[in-house]
């Protein structure tokens, strides 16, 4: 059973988070931000949503492949198990 102090701390922290978390969503955008002149077309969205993650996947795959090739050691001759 939680002590009254722990229960009070829990309730207080939950209430503070419920009040403070949405406060950031109510803030206005800074005046220094530039307004986007024209929205992205279909090709722009494809590059953003498919091209960038695909390129990131390819880079990570190449790095993993290169590192696994570096750590490969061939088995000694005659050490294969006969089935």
mmCIF file with all atom_site columns, C-alpha atoms in Angstrom:
data_model
loop_
_atom_site.group_PDB
_atom_site.id
_atom_site.type_symbol
_atom_site.label_atom_id
_atom_site.label_alt_id
_atom_site.label_comp_id
_atom_site.label_asym_id
_atom_site.label_entity_id
_atom_site.label_seq_id
_atom_site.pdbx_PDB_ins_code
_atom_site.Cartn_x
_atom_site.Cartn_y
_atom_site.Cartn_z
_atom_site.occupancy
_atom_site.B_iso_or_equiv
_atom_site.pdbx_formal_charge
_atom_site.auth_seq_id
_atom_site.auth_comp_id
_atom_site.auth_asym_id
_atom_site.auth_atom_id
_atom_site.pdbx_PDB_model_num
ATOM 1  C CA . UNK A 1 1  ? 0.000  0.000   0.000   1.00 0.00 ? 1  UNK A CA 1
ATOM 2  C CA . UNK A 1 2  ? 1.515  3.339   -0.999  1.00 0.00 ? 2  UNK A CA 1
ATOM 3  C CA . UNK A 1 3  ? 2.121  5.883   1.680   1.00 0.00 ? 3  UNK A CA 1
ATOM 4  C CA . UNK A 1 4  ? 0.095  9.115   1.593   1.00 0.00 ? 4  UNK A CA 1
ATOM 5  C CA . UNK A 1 5  ? 3.175  11.110  0.541   1.00 0.00 ? 5  UNK A CA 1
ATOM 6  C CA . UNK A 1 6  ? 3.822  8.824   -2.452  1.00 0.00 ? 6  UNK A CA 1
ATOM 7  C CA . UNK A 1 7  ? 0.174  8.910   -3.426  1.00 0.00 ? 7  UNK A CA 1
ATOM 8  C CA . UNK A 1 8  ? 0.130  12.715  -3.207  1.00 0.00 ? 8  UNK A CA 1
ATOM 9  C CA . UNK A 1 9  ? 3.301  12.910  -5.318  1.00 0.00 ? 9  UNK A CA 1
ATOM 10 C CA . UNK A 1 10 ? 1.792  10.608  -7.937  1.00 0.00 ? 10 UNK A CA 1
ATOM 11 C CA . UNK A 1 11 ? -1.486 12.519  -8.141  1.00 0.00 ? 11 UNK A CA 1
ATOM 12 C CA . UNK A 1 12 ? 0.337  15.866  -8.270  1.00 0.00 ? 12 UNK A CA 1
ATOM 13 C CA . UNK A 1 13 ? 2.686  14.752  -11.041 1.00 0.00 ? 13 UNK A CA 1
ATOM 14 C CA . UNK A 1 14 ? -0.199 13.360  -13.103 1.00 0.00 ? 14 UNK A CA 1
ATOM 15 C CA . UNK A 1 15 ? -2.173 16.586  -12.723 1.00 0.00 ? 15 UNK A CA 1
ATOM 16 C CA . UNK A 1 16 ? 0.833  18.741  -13.626 1.00 0.00 ? 16 UNK A CA 1
ATOM 17 C CA . UNK A 1 17 ? 1.459  16.659  -16.751 1.00 0.00 ? 17 UNK A CA 1
ATOM 18 C CA . UNK A 1 18 ? -2.196 16.842  -17.773 1.00 0.00 ? 18 UNK A CA 1
ATOM 19 C CA . UNK A 1 19 ? -2.095 20.639  -17.528 1.00 0.00 ? 19 UNK A CA 1
ATOM 20 C CA . UNK A 1 20 ? 1.408  21.306  -18.901 1.00 0.00 ? 20 UNK A CA 1
ATOM 21 C CA . UNK A 1 21 ? 1.611  18.792  -21.767 1.00 0.00 ? 21 UNK A CA 1
ATOM 22 C CA . UNK A 1 22 ? -1.056 20.460  -23.967 1.00 0.00 ? 22 UNK A CA 1
ATOM 23 C CA . UNK A 1 23 ? 0.384  23.919  -23.255 1.00 0.00 ? 23 UNK A CA 1
ATOM 24 C CA . UNK A 1 24 ? 3.057  23.497  -25.948 1.00 0.00 ? 24 UNK A CA 1
ATOM 25 C CA . UNK A 1 25 ? 0.386  22.744  -28.534 1.00 0.00 ? 25 UNK A CA 1
ATOM 26 C CA . UNK A 1 26 ? -1.299 26.076  -27.800 1.00 0.00 ? 26 UNK A CA 1
ATOM 27 C CA . UNK A 1 27 ? 1.824  28.110  -28.551 1.00 0.00 ? 27 UNK A CA 1
ATOM 28 C CA . UNK A 1 28 ? 2.045  30.145  -31.753 1.00 0.00 ? 28 UNK A CA 1
ATOM 29 C CA . UNK A 1 29 ? 4.746  29.556  -34.345 1.00 0.00 ? 29 UNK A CA 1
ATOM 30 C CA . UNK A 1 30 ? 7.714  31.929  -34.113 1.00 0.00 ? 30 UNK A CA 1
ATOM 31 C CA . UNK A 1 31 ? 7.598  34.983  -36.371 1.00 0.00 ? 31 UNK A CA 1
ATOM 32 C CA . UNK A 1 32 ? 11.002 34.097  -37.833 1.00 0.00 ? 32 UNK A CA 1
ATOM 33 C CA . UNK A 1 33 ? 9.694  30.934  -39.485 1.00 0.00 ? 33 UNK A CA 1
ATOM 34 C CA . UNK A 1 34 ? 9.195  31.278  -43.200 1.00 0.00 ? 34 UNK A CA 1
ATOM 35 C CA . UNK A 1 35 ? 5.868  30.280  -44.631 1.00 0.00 ? 35 UNK A CA 1
ATOM 36 C CA . UNK A 1 36 ? 6.152  27.468  -47.168 1.00 0.00 ? 36 UNK A CA 1
ATOM 37 C CA . UNK A 1 37 ? 5.710  29.049  -50.555 1.00 0.00 ? 37 UNK A CA 1
ATOM 38 C CA . UNK A 1 38 ? 4.167  26.053  -52.298 1.00 0.00 ? 38 UNK A CA 1
ATOM 39 C CA . UNK A 1 39 ? 3.276  22.593  -50.989 1.00 0.00 ? 39 UNK A CA 1
ATOM 40 C CA . UNK A 1 40 ? 5.192  19.520  -52.103 1.00 0.00 ? 40 UNK A CA 1
ATOM 41 C CA . UNK A 1 41 ? 3.982  17.690  -55.160 1.00 0.00 ? 41 UNK A CA 1
ATOM 42 C CA . UNK A 1 42 ? 3.625  13.908  -55.418 1.00 0.00 ? 42 UNK A CA 1
ATOM 43 C CA . UNK A 1 43 ? 7.273  13.435  -56.428 1.00 0.00 ? 43 UNK A CA 1
ATOM 44 C CA . UNK A 1 44 ? 8.407  15.501  -53.448 1.00 0.00 ? 44 UNK A CA 1
ATOM 45 C CA . UNK A 1 45 ? 6.366  13.381  -51.063 1.00 0.00 ? 45 UNK A CA 1
ATOM 46 C CA . UNK A 1 46 ? 7.693  10.181  -52.640 1.00 0.00 ? 46 UNK A CA 1
ATOM 47 C CA . UNK A 1 47 ? 11.276 11.354  -52.146 1.00 0.00 ? 47 UNK A CA 1
ATOM 48 C CA . UNK A 1 48 ? 10.506 12.380  -48.583 1.00 0.00 ? 48 UNK A CA 1
ATOM 49 C CA . UNK A 1 49 ? 8.591  9.262   -47.542 1.00 0.00 ? 49 UNK A CA 1
ATOM 50 C CA . UNK A 1 50 ? 10.267 6.552   -49.666 1.00 0.00 ? 50 UNK A CA 1
ATOM 51 C CA . UNK A 1 51 ? 13.605 7.857   -50.938 1.00 0.00 ? 51 UNK A CA 1
ATOM 52 C CA . UNK A 1 52 ? 15.132 9.089   -47.684 1.00 0.00 ? 52 UNK A CA 1
ATOM 53 C CA . UNK A 1 53 ? 14.219 5.978   -45.638 1.00 0.00 ? 53 UNK A CA 1
ATOM 54 C CA . UNK A 1 54 ? 15.360 3.772   -48.538 1.00 0.00 ? 54 UNK A CA 1
ATOM 55 C CA . UNK A 1 55 ? 18.714 5.536   -48.735 1.00 0.00 ? 55 UNK A CA 1
ATOM 56 C CA . UNK A 1 56 ? 19.138 5.264   -44.974 1.00 0.00 ? 56 UNK A CA 1
ATOM 57 C CA . UNK A 1 57 ? 18.322 1.536   -45.157 1.00 0.00 ? 57 UNK A CA 1
ATOM 58 C CA . UNK A 1 58 ? 20.874 1.062   -47.947 1.00 0.00 ? 58 UNK A CA 1
ATOM 59 C CA . UNK A 1 59 ? 23.626 2.888   -46.048 1.00 0.00 ? 59 UNK A CA 1
ATOM 60 C CA . UNK A 1 60 ? 23.011 0.859   -42.876 1.00 0.00 ? 60 UNK A CA 1
ATOM 61 C CA . UNK A 1 61 ? 22.917 -2.373  -44.924 1.00 0.00 ? 61 UNK A CA 1
ATOM 62 C CA . UNK A 1 62 ? 26.227 -1.586  -46.642 1.00 0.00 ? 62 UNK A CA 1
ATOM 63 C CA . UNK A 1 63 ? 27.912 -0.779  -43.323 1.00 0.00 ? 63 UNK A CA 1
ATOM 64 C CA . UNK A 1 64 ? 26.589 -3.978  -41.721 1.00 0.00 ? 64 UNK A CA 1
ATOM 65 C CA . UNK A 1 65 ? 27.640 -6.039  -44.746 1.00 0.00 ? 65 UNK A CA 1
ATOM 66 C CA . UNK A 1 66 ? 31.144 -4.557  -44.740 1.00 0.00 ? 66 UNK A CA 1
ATOM 67 C CA . UNK A 1 67 ? 31.605 -5.180  -41.037 1.00 0.00 ? 67 UNK A CA 1
ATOM 68 C CA . UNK A 1 68 ? 30.342 -8.759  -41.233 1.00 0.00 ? 68 UNK A CA 1
ATOM 69 C CA . UNK A 1 69 ? 32.741 -9.546  -44.097 1.00 0.00 ? 69 UNK A CA 1
ATOM 70 C CA . UNK A 1 70 ? 35.635 -8.172  -42.059 1.00 0.00 ? 70 UNK A CA 1
ATOM 71 C CA . UNK A 1 71 ? 34.860 -10.478 -39.105 1.00 0.00 ? 71 UNK A CA 1
ATOM 72 C CA . UNK A 1 72 ? 34.410 -13.665 -41.166 1.00 0.00 ? 72 UNK A CA 1
ATOM 73 C CA . UNK A 1 73 ? 36.839 -16.511 -40.507 1.00 0.00 ? 73 UNK A CA 1
ATOM 74 C CA . UNK A 1 74 ? 36.789 -19.568 -42.709 1.00 0.00 ? 74 UNK A CA 1
ATOM 75 C CA . UNK A 1 75 ? 36.473 -22.949 -41.007 1.00 0.00 ? 75 UNK A CA 1
ATOM 76 C CA . UNK A 1 76 ? 39.573 -25.091 -40.779 1.00 0.00 ? 76 UNK A CA 1
ATOM 77 C CA . UNK A 1 77 ? 39.943 -27.788 -43.479 1.00 0.00 ? 77 UNK A CA 1
ATOM 78 C CA . UNK A 1 78 ? 38.472 -31.121 -42.492 1.00 0.00 ? 78 UNK A CA 1
ATOM 79 C CA . UNK A 1 79 ? 36.397 -29.713 -39.622 1.00 0.00 ? 79 UNK A CA 1
ATOM 80 C CA . UNK A 1 80 ? 33.049 -30.294 -41.310 1.00 0.00 ? 80 UNK A CA 1
ATOM 81 C CA . UNK A 1 81 ? 30.695 -32.670 -39.561 1.00 0.00 ? 81 UNK A CA 1
ATOM 82 C CA . UNK A 1 82 ? 29.602 -35.675 -41.595 1.00 0.00 ? 82 UNK A CA 1
ATOM 83 C CA . UNK A 1 83 ? 25.859 -36.103 -41.678 1.00 0.00 ? 83 UNK A CA 1
#
